[in-house]
Amino acid sequence: MSATAAPKIIFPTCPRNEISKLPKPPLSQTKPSIPSLWLTQDFFGEELIYTWFVDSDDIWVILVVRKLIWDRKGYLEHYKFINHFGNVARQYGYNLQVCEPRNKKPIAAYFCDFETAPLNCNVEIDYRFGRSLFSSPKDFKFITTTTEE
């Protein structure tokens, strides 16, 4: 795969259950929870996030956001939010997907090809004006390691 190609990713369908019926975030009384997004949620997403959890394939962290608050934020605020949470999820070896309640398509994602070195990550943000999600990659690349020559 070339350095500029987006990894082949299968995005899980967003949960369509009532918020109260969604899985709970991982929480342990005896050891640090993996992944731990609690502090990030407190600083960057307390008013925006309903809940978050790890999907059943143990590959994705799914954030479920409040639609009205998400829609009031601009593209750069969406990017900042996704970048913060995506970086934390990546550190634990997870991809990140942002969903709205009862909408099966994701509204944003931060995903990495964990099989390449240096690690190559991408951000996708849904457009509000008719384009389908992930139909045209934005090519935001995050090289997480650098080498000095």
mmCIF file of N, CA and C in Angstrom:
data_model
loop_
_atom_site.group_PDB
_atom_site.id
_atom_site.type_symbol
_atom_site.label_atom_id
_atom_site.label_comp_id
_atom_site.label_asym_id
_atom_site.label_seq_id
_atom_site.Cartn_x
_atom_site.Cartn_y
_atom_site.Cartn_z
ATOM 1 N N MET A 1 0.848 -1.168 0.000
ATOM 2 C CA MET A 1 0.000 0.000 0.000
ATOM 3 C C MET A 1 0.896 1.234 0.000
ATOM 4 N N SER A 2 0.562 2.219 -0.793
ATOM 5 C CA SER A 2 1.372 3.433 -0.858
ATOM 6 C C SER A 2 1.195 4.245 0.411
ATOM 7 N N ALA A 3 2.134 5.151 0.657
ATOM 8 C CA ALA A 3 2.087 5.969 1.865
ATOM 9 C C ALA A 3 0.889 6.901 1.886
ATOM 10 N N THR A 4 0.300 7.189 0.740
ATOM 11 C CA THR A 4 -0.828 8.117 0.710
ATOM 12 C C THR A 4 -2.172 7.421 0.607
ATOM 13 N N ALA A 5 -2.191 6.120 0.442
ATOM 14 C CA ALA A 5 -3.459 5.395 0.297
ATOM 15 C C ALA A 5 -4.113 5.204 1.658
ATOM 16 N N ALA A 6 -5.428 5.359 1.698
ATOM 17 C CA ALA A 6 -6.168 5.108 2.927
ATOM 18 C C ALA A 6 -6.264 3.605 3.134
ATOM 19 N N PRO A 7 -6.159 3.150 4.381
ATOM 20 C CA PRO A 7 -6.256 1.720 4.621
ATOM 21 C C PRO A 7 -7.653 1.210 4.278
ATOM 22 N N LYS A 8 -7.734 -0.075 3.898
ATOM 23 C CA LYS A 8 -9.031 -0.695 3.655
ATOM 24 C C LYS A 8 -9.653 -0.979 5.014
ATOM 25 N N ILE A 9 -10.741 -0.318 5.295
ATOM 26 C CA ILE A 9 -11.364 -0.391 6.608
ATOM 27 C C ILE A 9 -12.824 -0.774 6.441
ATOM 28 N N ILE A 10 -13.322 -1.619 7.319
ATOM 29 C CA ILE A 10 -14.749 -1.916 7.368
ATOM 30 C C ILE A 10 -15.302 -1.196 8.588
ATOM 31 N N PHE A 11 -16.162 -0.231 8.341
ATOM 32 C CA PHE A 11 -16.735 0.554 9.424
ATOM 33 C C PHE A 11 -17.951 -0.175 9.985
ATOM 34 N N PRO A 12 -18.010 -0.349 11.307
ATOM 35 C CA PRO A 12 -19.184 -1.006 11.873
ATOM 36 C C PRO A 12 -20.416 -0.112 11.745
ATOM 37 N N THR A 13 -21.582 -0.734 11.709
ATOM 38 C CA THR A 13 -22.830 0.017 11.689
ATOM 39 C C THR A 13 -23.023 0.645 13.054
ATOM 40 N N CYS A 14 -23.453 1.886 13.078
ATOM 41 C CA CYS A 14 -23.708 2.550 14.355
ATOM 42 C C CYS A 14 -24.883 1.880 15.064
ATOM 43 N N PRO A 15 -24.863 1.889 16.391
ATOM 44 C CA PRO A 15 -25.960 1.271 17.140
ATOM 45 C C PRO A 15 -27.251 2.061 16.945
ATOM 46 N N ARG A 16 -28.363 1.360 16.851
ATOM 47 C CA ARG A 16 -29.649 2.024 16.655
ATOM 48 C C ARG A 16 -30.556 1.832 17.865
ATOM 49 N N ASN A 17 -30.006 1.379 18.962
ATOM 50 C CA ASN A 17 -30.783 1.153 20.178
ATOM 51 C C ASN A 17 -31.020 2.458 20.919
ATOM 52 N N GLU A 18 -31.925 2.400 21.876
ATOM 53 C CA GLU A 18 -32.085 3.503 22.816
ATOM 54 C C GLU A 18 -30.768 3.656 23.578
ATOM 55 N N ILE A 19 -30.456 4.867 23.984
ATOM 56 C CA ILE A 19 -29.203 5.126 24.709
ATOM 57 C C ILE A 19 -29.076 4.198 25.918
ATOM 58 N N SER A 20 -30.152 4.003 26.653
ATOM 59 C CA SER A 20 -30.103 3.178 27.867
ATOM 60 C C SER A 20 -29.798 1.710 27.571
ATOM 61 N N LYS A 21 -29.982 1.260 26.326
ATOM 62 C CA LYS A 21 -29.751 -0.139 25.967
ATOM 63 C C LYS A 21 -28.390 -0.373 25.315
ATOM 64 N N LEU A 22 -27.599 0.671 25.157
ATOM 65 C CA LEU A 22 -26.271 0.527 24.554
ATOM 66 C C LEU A 22 -25.299 -0.072 25.566
ATOM 67 N N PRO A 23 -24.231 -0.716 25.090
ATOM 68 C CA PRO A 23 -23.210 -1.219 26.021
ATOM 69 C C PRO A 23 -22.617 -0.066 26.828
ATOM 70 N N LYS A 24 -22.130 -0.382 27.993
ATOM 71 C CA LYS A 24 -21.520 0.625 28.869
ATOM 72 C C LYS A 24 -20.022 0.729 28.576
ATOM 73 N N PRO A 25 -19.435 1.898 28.864
ATOM 74 C CA PRO A 25 -17.974 2.019 28.719
ATOM 75 C C PRO A 25 -17.275 1.042 29.659
ATOM 76 N N PRO A 26 -16.075 0.578 29.281
ATOM 77 C CA PRO A 26 -15.349 -0.328 30.173
ATOM 78 C C PRO A 26 -14.977 0.389 31.465
ATOM 79 N N LEU A 27 -15.204 -0.272 32.580
ATOM 80 C CA LEU A 27 -14.902 0.324 33.876
ATOM 81 C C LEU A 27 -14.473 -0.787 34.825
ATOM 82 N N SER A 28 -13.308 -0.633 35.403
ATOM 83 C CA SER A 28 -12.780 -1.631 36.331
ATOM 84 C C SER A 28 -12.538 -0.976 37.684
ATOM 85 N N GLN A 29 -12.861 -1.706 38.742
ATOM 86 C CA GLN A 29 -12.605 -1.228 40.099
ATOM 87 C C GLN A 29 -11.190 -1.583 40.568
ATOM 88 N N THR A 30 -10.512 -2.469 39.828
ATOM 89 C CA THR A 30 -9.227 -2.979 40.305
ATOM 90 C C THR A 30 -8.024 -2.580 39.465
ATOM 91 N N LYS A 31 -8.256 -2.108 38.226
ATOM 92 C CA LYS A 31 -7.137 -1.738 37.358
ATOM 93 C C LYS A 31 -7.607 -0.656 36.388
ATOM 94 N N PRO A 32 -6.676 0.025 35.722
ATOM 95 C CA PRO A 32 -7.092 1.045 34.752
ATOM 96 C C PRO A 32 -7.957 0.432 33.650
ATOM 97 N N SER A 33 -9.006 1.137 33.286
ATOM 98 C CA SER A 33 -9.892 0.676 32.214
ATOM 99 C C SER A 33 -9.213 0.881 30.868
ATOM 100 N N ILE A 34 -9.364 -0.087 29.981
ATOM 101 C CA ILE A 34 -8.765 -0.021 28.645
ATOM 102 C C ILE A 34 -9.873 -0.117 27.620
ATOM 103 N N PRO A 35 -10.014 0.823 26.735
ATOM 104 C CA PRO A 35 -9.318 2.109 26.706
ATOM 105 C C PRO A 35 -9.916 3.053 27.738
ATOM 106 N N SER A 36 -9.151 4.006 28.182
ATOM 107 C CA SER A 36 -9.630 4.966 29.166
ATOM 108 C C SER A 36 -9.843 6.324 28.505
ATOM 109 N N LEU A 37 -11.098 6.622 28.231
ATOM 110 C CA LEU A 37 -11.450 7.915 27.631
ATOM 111 C C LEU A 37 -12.098 8.856 28.641
ATOM 112 N N TRP A 38 -12.108 8.460 29.913
ATOM 113 C CA TRP A 38 -12.829 9.246 30.915
ATOM 114 C C TRP A 38 -12.294 10.670 31.025
ATOM 115 N N LEU A 39 -11.000 10.836 31.152
ATOM 116 C CA LEU A 39 -10.424 12.172 31.292
ATOM 117 C C LEU A 39 -10.628 12.987 30.022
ATOM 118 N N THR A 40 -10.446 12.357 28.872
ATOM 119 C CA THR A 40 -10.662 13.046 27.598
ATOM 120 C C THR A 40 -12.113 13.491 27.488
ATOM 121 N N GLN A 41 -13.040 12.639 27.908
ATOM 122 C CA GLN A 41 -14.455 13.012 27.872
ATOM 123 C C GLN A 41 -14.710 14.207 28.782
ATOM 124 N N ASP A 42 -14.125 14.214 29.970
ATOM 125 C CA ASP A 42 -14.326 15.332 30.891
ATOM 126 C C ASP A 42 -13.816 16.647 30.313
ATOM 127 N N PHE A 43 -12.681 16.620 29.627
ATOM 128 C CA PHE A 43 -12.095 17.847 29.096
ATOM 129 C C PHE A 43 -12.665 18.287 27.757
ATOM 130 N N PHE A 44 -12.993 17.341 26.883
ATOM 131 C CA PHE A 44 -13.320 17.707 25.504
ATOM 132 C C PHE A 44 -14.716 17.329 25.037
ATOM 133 N N GLY A 45 -15.456 16.549 25.808
ATOM 134 C CA GLY A 45 -16.717 16.108 25.251
ATOM 135 C C GLY A 45 -17.843 15.898 26.230
ATOM 136 N N GLU A 46 -17.729 16.468 27.419
ATOM 137 C CA GLU A 46 -18.721 16.186 28.450
ATOM 138 C C GLU A 46 -20.142 16.514 28.001
ATOM 139 N N GLU A 47 -20.353 17.684 27.420
ATOM 140 C CA GLU A 47 -21.704 18.063 26.996
ATOM 141 C C GLU A 47 -22.119 17.385 25.696
ATOM 142 N N LEU A 48 -21.171 16.925 24.917
ATOM 143 C CA LEU A 48 -21.450 16.390 23.586
ATOM 144 C C LEU A 48 -21.725 14.884 23.576
ATOM 145 N N ILE A 49 -21.124 14.146 24.485
ATOM 146 C CA ILE A 49 -21.187 12.682 24.433
ATOM 147 C C ILE A 49 -22.299 12.134 25.324
ATOM 148 N N TYR A 50 -23.170 11.295 24.716
ATOM 149 C CA TYR A 50 -24.134 10.515 25.498
ATOM 150 C C TYR A 50 -23.399 9.391 26.217
ATOM 151 N N THR A 51 -22.677 8.602 25.426
ATOM 152 C CA THR A 51 -21.962 7.451 25.967
ATOM 153 C C THR A 51 -20.885 7.018 24.979
ATOM 154 N N TRP A 52 -20.053 6.110 25.398
ATOM 155 C CA TRP A 52 -19.067 5.487 24.520
ATOM 156 C C TRP A 52 -18.867 4.052 24.983
ATOM 157 N N PHE A 53 -18.422 3.218 24.060
ATOM 158 C CA PHE A 53 -18.181 1.819 24.378
ATOM 159 C C PHE A 53 -17.264 1.224 23.320
ATOM 160 N N VAL A 54 -16.756 0.040 23.587
ATOM 161 C CA VAL A 54 -15.934 -0.695 22.634
ATOM 162 C C VAL A 54 -16.848 -1.667 21.903
ATOM 163 N N ASP A 55 -16.769 -1.694 20.565
ATOM 164 C CA ASP A 55 -17.641 -2.582 19.783
ATOM 165 C C ASP A 55 -17.310 -4.047 20.047
ATOM 166 N N SER A 56 -18.201 -4.922 19.616
ATOM 167 C CA SER A 56 -18.068 -6.350 19.915
ATOM 168 C C SER A 56 -16.840 -6.996 19.274
ATOM 169 N N ASP A 57 -16.301 -6.409 18.208
ATOM 170 C CA ASP A 57 -15.089 -6.942 17.576
ATOM 171 C C ASP A 57 -13.813 -6.471 18.263
ATOM 172 N N ASP A 58 -13.953 -5.596 19.267
ATOM 173 C CA ASP A 58 -12.820 -5.083 20.038
ATOM 174 C C ASP A 58 -11.800 -4.357 19.165
ATOM 175 N N ILE A 59 -12.299 -3.662 18.135
ATOM 176 C CA ILE A 59 -11.440 -2.905 17.227
ATOM 177 C C ILE A 59 -11.757 -1.415 17.290
ATOM 178 N N TRP A 60 -13.009 -1.093 17.532
ATOM 179 C CA TRP A 60 -13.492 0.289 17.471
ATOM 180 C C TRP A 60 -13.995 0.767 18.823
ATOM 181 N N VAL A 61 -13.678 2.017 19.141
ATOM 182 C CA VAL A 61 -14.367 2.732 20.203
ATOM 183 C C VAL A 61 -15.483 3.502 19.507
ATOM 184 N N ILE A 62 -16.705 3.340 19.985
ATOM 185 C CA ILE A 62 -17.862 4.017 19.411
ATOM 186 C C ILE A 62 -18.278 5.126 20.366
ATOM 187 N N LEU A 63 -18.256 6.369 19.883
ATOM 188 C CA LEU A 63 -18.772 7.503 20.651
ATOM 189 C C LEU A 63 -20.166 7.811 20.135
ATOM 190 N N VAL A 64 -21.134 7.941 21.027
ATOM 191 C CA VAL A 64 -22.487 8.334 20.638
ATOM 192 C C VAL A 64 -22.689 9.760 21.135
ATOM 193 N N VAL A 65 -22.923 10.676 20.194
ATOM 194 C CA VAL A 65 -22.988 12.100 20.518
ATOM 195 C C VAL A 65 -24.416 12.628 20.437
ATOM 196 N N ARG A 66 -24.619 13.765 21.083
ATOM 197 C CA ARG A 66 -25.910 14.461 21.022
ATOM 198 C C ARG A 66 -25.977 15.229 19.704
ATOM 199 N N LYS A 67 -26.936 14.869 18.880
ATOM 200 C CA LYS A 67 -27.057 15.420 17.530
ATOM 201 C C LYS A 67 -27.173 16.943 17.521
ATOM 202 N N LEU A 68 -28.023 17.501 18.358
ATOM 203 C CA LEU A 68 -28.225 18.957 18.341
ATOM 204 C C LEU A 68 -26.939 19.711 18.669
ATOM 205 N N ILE A 69 -26.192 19.217 19.628
ATOM 206 C CA ILE A 69 -24.933 19.884 19.988
ATOM 207 C C ILE A 69 -23.900 19.677 18.886
ATOM 208 N N TRP A 70 -23.818 18.465 18.327
ATOM 209 C CA TRP A 70 -22.891 18.189 17.222
ATOM 210 C C TRP A 70 -23.174 19.119 16.048
ATOM 211 N N ASP A 71 -24.445 19.259 15.695
ATOM 212 C CA ASP A 71 -24.821 20.076 14.539
ATOM 213 C C ASP A 71 -24.506 21.558 14.731
ATOM 214 N N ARG A 72 -24.438 22.018 15.965
ATOM 215 C CA ARG A 72 -24.109 23.431 16.226
ATOM 216 C C ARG A 72 -22.616 23.721 16.082
ATOM 217 N N LYS A 73 -21.822 22.692 16.093
ATOM 218 C CA LYS A 73 -20.373 22.878 15.991
ATOM 219 C C LYS A 73 -19.944 22.889 14.529
ATOM 220 N N GLY A 74 -18.885 23.608 14.244
ATOM 221 C CA GLY A 74 -18.366 23.708 12.889
ATOM 222 C C GLY A 74 -17.378 22.601 12.571
ATOM 223 N N TYR A 75 -16.934 22.600 11.333
ATOM 224 C CA TYR A 75 -16.023 21.563 10.843
ATOM 225 C C TYR A 75 -14.744 21.497 11.676
ATOM 226 N N LEU A 76 -14.147 22.642 11.991
ATOM 227 C CA LEU A 76 -12.899 22.627 12.764
ATOM 228 C C LEU A 76 -13.111 22.111 14.183
ATOM 229 N N GLU A 77 -14.264 22.429 14.778
ATOM 230 C CA GLU A 77 -14.567 21.891 16.105
ATOM 231 C C GLU A 77 -14.760 20.376 16.038
ATOM 232 N N HIS A 78 -15.411 19.899 14.972
ATOM 233 C CA HIS A 78 -15.552 18.449 14.780
ATOM 234 C C HIS A 78 -14.173 17.811 14.663
ATOM 235 N N TYR A 79 -13.318 18.403 13.858
ATOM 236 C CA TYR A 79 -11.973 17.868 13.647
ATOM 237 C C TYR A 79 -11.191 17.821 14.967
ATOM 238 N N LYS A 80 -11.237 18.903 15.732
ATOM 239 C CA LYS A 80 -10.523 18.957 17.010
ATOM 240 C C LYS A 80 -11.027 17.858 17.953
ATOM 241 N N PHE A 81 -12.332 17.707 18.034
ATOM 242 C CA PHE A 81 -12.950 16.688 18.877
ATOM 243 C C PHE A 81 -12.497 15.286 18.459
ATOM 244 N N ILE A 82 -12.604 14.989 17.165
ATOM 245 C CA ILE A 82 -12.235 13.672 16.646
ATOM 246 C C ILE A 82 -10.745 13.418 16.842
ATOM 247 N N ASN A 83 -9.928 14.421 16.619
ATOM 248 C CA ASN A 83 -8.488 14.263 16.780
ATOM 249 C C ASN A 83 -8.122 13.941 18.231
ATOM 250 N N HIS A 84 -8.714 14.649 19.189
ATOM 251 C CA HIS A 84 -8.419 14.372 20.602
ATOM 252 C C HIS A 84 -8.804 12.946 20.974
ATOM 253 N N PHE A 85 -10.039 12.575 20.684
ATOM 254 C CA PHE A 85 -10.494 11.237 21.049
ATOM 255 C C PHE A 85 -9.789 10.161 20.227
ATOM 256 N N GLY A 86 -9.562 10.434 18.956
ATOM 257 C CA GLY A 86 -8.871 9.474 18.102
ATOM 258 C C GLY A 86 -7.462 9.184 18.572
ATOM 259 N N ASN A 87 -6.748 10.215 19.002
ATOM 260 C CA ASN A 87 -5.388 10.016 19.513
ATOM 261 C C ASN A 87 -5.375 9.125 20.748
ATOM 262 N N VAL A 88 -6.326 9.340 21.648
ATOM 263 C CA VAL A 88 -6.386 8.503 22.848
ATOM 264 C C VAL A 88 -6.739 7.065 22.472
ATOM 265 N N ALA A 89 -7.745 6.887 21.625
ATOM 266 C CA ALA A 89 -8.137 5.536 21.196
ATOM 267 C C ALA A 89 -6.962 4.831 20.512
ATOM 268 N N ARG A 90 -6.243 5.547 19.653
ATOM 269 C CA ARG A 90 -5.096 4.978 18.933
ATOM 270 C C ARG A 90 -4.028 4.483 19.899
ATOM 271 N N GLN A 91 -3.788 5.227 20.966
ATOM 272 C CA GLN A 91 -2.770 4.825 21.939
ATOM 273 C C GLN A 91 -3.085 3.478 22.582
ATOM 274 N N TYR A 92 -4.353 3.121 22.610
ATOM 275 C CA TYR A 92 -4.775 1.827 23.147
ATOM 276 C C TYR A 92 -4.965 0.783 22.049
ATOM 277 N N GLY A 93 -4.694 1.151 20.784
ATOM 278 C CA GLY A 93 -4.821 0.206 19.684
ATOM 279 C C GLY A 93 -6.210 0.115 19.076
ATOM 280 N N TYR A 94 -7.026 1.157 19.276
ATOM 281 C CA TYR A 94 -8.392 1.169 18.751
ATOM 282 C C TYR A 94 -8.557 2.241 17.682
ATOM 283 N N ASN A 95 -9.498 2.011 16.784
ATOM 284 C CA ASN A 95 -10.001 3.046 15.889
ATOM 285 C C ASN A 95 -11.174 3.712 16.590
ATOM 286 N N LEU A 96 -11.600 4.863 16.076
ATOM 287 C CA LEU A 96 -12.688 5.622 16.697
ATOM 288 C C LEU A 96 -13.769 5.905 15.675
ATOM 289 N N GLN A 97 -15.015 5.732 16.087
ATOM 290 C CA GLN A 97 -16.143 6.068 15.227
ATOM 291 C C GLN A 97 -17.121 6.916 16.027
ATOM 292 N N VAL A 98 -17.654 7.971 15.407
ATOM 293 C CA VAL A 98 -18.616 8.857 16.050
ATOM 294 C C VAL A 98 -19.976 8.615 15.414
ATOM 295 N N CYS A 99 -20.980 8.398 16.264
ATOM 296 C CA CYS A 99 -22.332 8.092 15.796
ATOM 297 C C CYS A 99 -23.344 9.006 16.476
ATOM 298 N N GLU A 100 -24.481 9.161 15.825
ATOM 299 C CA GLU A 100 -25.636 9.827 16.417
ATOM 300 C C GLU A 100 -26.647 8.747 16.795
ATOM 301 N N PRO A 101 -27.461 8.997 17.815
ATOM 302 C CA PRO A 101 -28.465 8.001 18.189
ATOM 303 C C PRO A 101 -29.382 7.657 17.013
ATOM 304 N N ARG A 102 -29.634 6.384 16.854
ATOM 305 C CA ARG A 102 -30.581 5.839 15.871
ATOM 306 C C ARG A 102 -30.220 6.104 14.418
ATOM 307 N N ASN A 103 -29.002 6.496 14.131
ATOM 308 C CA ASN A 103 -28.559 6.697 12.754
ATOM 309 C C ASN A 103 -27.513 5.627 12.465
ATOM 310 N N LYS A 104 -27.769 4.750 11.497
ATOM 311 C CA LYS A 104 -26.858 3.621 11.291
ATOM 312 C C LYS A 104 -25.538 3.999 10.641
ATOM 313 N N LYS A 105 -25.461 5.171 10.005
ATOM 314 C CA LYS A 105 -24.208 5.591 9.372
ATOM 315 C C LYS A 105 -23.395 6.455 10.335
ATOM 316 N N PRO A 106 -22.089 6.222 10.387
ATOM 317 C CA PRO A 106 -21.242 7.064 11.238
ATOM 318 C C PRO A 106 -21.169 8.489 10.696
ATOM 319 N N ILE A 107 -20.956 9.440 11.595
ATOM 320 C CA ILE A 107 -20.812 10.836 11.168
ATOM 321 C C ILE A 107 -19.348 11.258 11.132
ATOM 322 N N ALA A 108 -18.477 10.466 11.753
ATOM 323 C CA ALA A 108 -17.045 10.775 11.724
ATOM 324 C C ALA A 108 -16.263 9.547 12.180
ATOM 325 N N ALA A 109 -14.987 9.526 11.817
ATOM 326 C CA ALA A 109 -14.127 8.422 12.249
ATOM 327 C C ALA A 109 -12.669 8.857 12.230
ATOM 328 N N TYR A 110 -11.891 8.239 13.079
ATOM 329 C CA TYR A 110 -10.434 8.352 13.120
ATOM 330 C C TYR A 110 -9.955 6.911 13.083
ATOM 331 N N PHE A 111 -9.256 6.537 12.033
ATOM 332 C CA PHE A 111 -8.870 5.138 11.891
ATOM 333 C C PHE A 111 -7.443 5.027 11.393
ATOM 334 N N CYS A 112 -6.796 3.956 11.815
ATOM 335 C CA CYS A 112 -5.383 3.743 11.525
ATOM 336 C C CYS A 112 -5.169 2.378 10.890
ATOM 337 N N ASP A 113 -4.099 2.289 10.129
ATOM 338 C CA ASP A 113 -3.629 1.002 9.631
ATOM 339 C C ASP A 113 -2.527 0.578 10.592
ATOM 340 N N PHE A 114 -2.893 -0.248 11.561
ATOM 341 C CA PHE A 114 -1.965 -0.636 12.617
ATOM 342 C C PHE A 114 -0.900 -1.617 12.140
ATOM 343 N N GLU A 115 -0.980 -2.036 10.882
ATOM 344 C CA GLU A 115 -0.013 -2.993 10.353
ATOM 345 C C GLU A 115 1.125 -2.321 9.588
ATOM 346 N N THR A 116 1.139 -1.000 9.513
ATOM 347 C CA THR A 116 2.198 -0.303 8.790
ATOM 348 C C THR A 116 3.093 0.458 9.750
ATOM 349 N N ALA A 117 4.299 0.695 9.326
ATOM 350 C CA ALA A 117 5.219 1.541 10.073
ATOM 351 C C ALA A 117 5.825 2.513 9.074
ATOM 352 N N PRO A 118 5.804 3.791 9.322
ATOM 353 C CA PRO A 118 5.176 4.404 10.480
ATOM 354 C C PRO A 118 3.655 4.284 10.404
ATOM 355 N N LEU A 119 3.032 4.378 11.563
ATOM 356 C CA LEU A 119 1.582 4.268 11.665
ATOM 357 C C LEU A 119 0.916 5.359 10.835
ATOM 358 N N ASN A 120 -0.057 4.972 10.034
ATOM 359 C CA ASN A 120 -0.766 5.901 9.160
ATOM 360 C C ASN A 120 -2.222 5.968 9.597
ATOM 361 N N CYS A 121 -2.687 7.167 9.986
ATOM 362 C CA CYS A 121 -4.060 7.340 10.455
ATOM 363 C C CYS A 121 -4.794 8.347 9.582
ATOM 364 N N ASN A 122 -6.114 8.223 9.533
ATOM 365 C CA ASN A 122 -6.960 9.082 8.711
ATOM 366 C C ASN A 122 -8.136 9.593 9.524
ATOM 367 N N VAL A 123 -8.627 10.757 9.139
ATOM 368 C CA VAL A 123 -9.838 11.328 9.720
ATOM 369 C C VAL A 123 -10.865 11.458 8.615
ATOM 370 N N GLU A 124 -12.085 11.056 8.908
ATOM 371 C CA GLU A 124 -13.209 11.253 7.991
ATOM 372 C C GLU A 124 -14.305 11.969 8.758
ATOM 373 N N ILE A 125 -14.873 12.992 8.134
ATOM 374 C CA ILE A 125 -15.978 13.741 8.736
ATOM 375 C C ILE A 125 -17.087 13.829 7.712
ATOM 376 N N ASP A 126 -18.306 13.489 8.129
ATOM 377 C CA ASP A 126 -19.455 13.522 7.234
ATOM 378 C C ASP A 126 -19.768 14.965 6.845
ATOM 379 N N TYR A 127 -20.141 15.137 5.584
ATOM 380 C CA TYR A 127 -20.592 16.437 5.108
ATOM 381 C C TYR A 127 -22.078 16.575 5.357
ATOM 382 N N ARG A 128 -22.548 17.764 5.614
ATOM 383 C CA ARG A 128 -23.967 17.998 5.881
ATOM 384 C C ARG A 128 -24.795 18.167 4.622
ATOM 385 N N PHE A 129 -24.178 18.278 3.482
ATOM 386 C CA PHE A 129 -24.917 18.673 2.291
ATOM 387 C C PHE A 129 -24.982 17.572 1.245
ATOM 388 N N GLY A 130 -25.405 16.383 1.619
ATOM 389 C CA GLY A 130 -25.742 15.358 0.657
ATOM 390 C C GLY A 130 -24.684 14.345 0.286
ATOM 391 N N ARG A 131 -23.438 14.556 0.590
ATOM 392 C CA ARG A 131 -22.426 13.547 0.277
ATOM 393 C C ARG A 131 -22.488 12.435 1.311
ATOM 394 N N SER A 132 -22.280 11.224 0.845
ATOM 395 C CA SER A 132 -22.284 10.116 1.790
ATOM 396 C C SER A 132 -20.945 10.048 2.510
ATOM 397 N N LEU A 133 -20.986 9.526 3.697
ATOM 398 C CA LEU A 133 -19.789 9.426 4.519
ATOM 399 C C LEU A 133 -18.750 8.539 3.858
ATOM 400 N N PHE A 134 -17.525 8.991 3.860
ATOM 401 C CA PHE A 134 -16.367 8.267 3.364
ATOM 402 C C PHE A 134 -16.344 8.097 1.851
ATOM 403 N N SER A 135 -17.170 8.835 1.120
ATOM 404 C CA SER A 135 -17.156 8.708 -0.336
ATOM 405 C C SER A 135 -15.955 9.414 -0.948
ATOM 406 N N SER A 136 -15.443 10.427 -0.281
ATOM 407 C CA SER A 136 -14.260 11.118 -0.791
ATOM 408 C C SER A 136 -13.317 11.415 0.366
ATOM 409 N N PRO A 137 -12.275 10.621 0.547
ATOM 410 C CA PRO A 137 -11.351 10.809 1.661
ATOM 411 C C PRO A 137 -10.752 12.215 1.676
ATOM 412 N N LYS A 138 -10.615 12.752 2.877
ATOM 413 C CA LYS A 138 -10.044 14.085 3.045
ATOM 414 C C LYS A 138 -8.530 14.054 3.150
ATOM 415 N N ASP A 139 -7.965 12.876 3.255
ATOM 416 C CA ASP A 139 -6.516 12.680 3.285
ATOM 417 C C ASP A 139 -5.799 13.455 4.385
ATOM 418 N N PHE A 140 -6.399 13.545 5.564
ATOM 419 C CA PHE A 140 -5.662 14.074 6.701
ATOM 420 C C PHE A 140 -4.815 12.930 7.219
ATOM 421 N N LYS A 141 -3.515 13.054 7.132
ATOM 422 C CA LYS A 141 -2.611 11.983 7.540
ATOM 423 C C LYS A 141 -1.953 12.352 8.857
ATOM 424 N N PHE A 142 -1.773 11.374 9.694
ATOM 425 C CA PHE A 142 -1.086 11.568 10.952
ATOM 426 C C PHE A 142 0.045 10.563 11.014
ATOM 427 N N ILE A 143 1.232 11.020 10.824
ATOM 428 C CA ILE A 143 2.394 10.158 10.986
ATOM 429 C C ILE A 143 2.771 10.259 12.453
ATOM 430 N N THR A 144 2.670 9.152 13.167
ATOM 431 C CA THR A 144 2.814 9.196 14.616
ATOM 432 C C THR A 144 4.242 9.003 15.091
ATOM 433 N N THR A 145 5.136 8.610 14.191
ATOM 434 C CA THR A 145 6.545 8.509 14.561
ATOM 435 C C THR A 145 7.363 9.213 13.497
ATOM 436 N N THR A 146 8.457 9.778 13.918
ATOM 437 C CA THR A 146 9.344 10.437 12.963
ATOM 438 C C THR A 146 10.725 9.827 13.099
ATOM 439 N N THR A 147 11.451 9.844 12.006
ATOM 440 C CA THR A 147 12.827 9.350 12.043
ATOM 441 C C THR A 147 13.752 10.459 11.605
ATOM 442 N N GLU A 148 14.780 10.643 12.358
ATOM 443 C CA GLU A 148 15.800 11.639 12.033
ATOM 444 C C GLU A 148 16.905 10.944 11.260
ATOM 445 N N GLU A 149 17.343 11.538 10.186
ATOM 446 C CA GLU A 149 18.435 10.936 9.413
ATOM 447 C C GLU A 149 19.696 11.732 9.587
#
